[in-house]
Amino acid sequence: MKKTIFLLTLVLTLSLAVFTQSAFASAPSALKQGASSYEVTTLQTILKNQGYFNSEITGYYGTETKNAVTKFQKANGLTADGIFGTNTRNALYAAASQHYLRTYDDNDIYWLSRLIEAEAQGESYTGKVAVGNCVLNRVITDSYPNNVVKVIFDTNYGVQYQPTKNGTIYNTPSQSSVNAAVAALEGARPVGKCLFFYNPRTSASSWIKNNRQYYTSIGNHDFHI
């Protein structure tokens, strides 16, 4: 039976939660045109998943992002000012949870962001999301455990992710990796149904290359189904 993965919110409001006290930031102030940040990247991802934003995800809050926010506001009876403030944020994430019928919690963000940081530090934002994509595909695949932490630390077929062996899984993630984790949990799928990734220039094993179907390359990683 397929398991449910988890889908609710990126930047949780102050009344809802804090991402582990030292590692994650509290809810941001309102976002508006001219802003440029990883928070905007995640906003664009959620809007894109819901059909309001059809452009490239850039992390810059330009005219197209403002228009997408305005469109969402109009559709939900909010003040259509194109500013992503508290009321719009709450409505957007409530709509996301109803649409996907999934939930995730701080623990999933905590571990997924650490794996992404350890495996894809220095990679593009898309490359980081792709790593999270692979992990979550395993969560919903019967051959693997049914939650994020168990997938990351799974050893049924040997150590699956070297950071769990060399200790880098415990490093504090960058904000980019945190947002990439949330984007993947929100449903971003840059590598579709891929279950595997590796760096062909540094990997000592060719098992993935020889046994799994190649899908695409992003930065230093090859992704396989």
Tab-separated table of N, CA and C in Angstrom, residues 33 37 78:
chain	number	residue	atom	x	y	z
A	33	GLN	N	6.962	42.927	-3.896
A	33	GLN	CA	7.743	43.101	-5.114
A	33	GLN	C	9.090	43.754	-4.808
A	37	SER	N	14.944	36.269	-2.225
A	37	SER	CA	15.375	35.385	-1.143
A	37	SER	C	14.932	33.961	-1.427
A	78	LEU	N	-9.374	37.789	-0.461
A	78	LEU	CA	-8.425	38.579	0.315
A	78	LEU	C	-8.164	39.918	-0.363
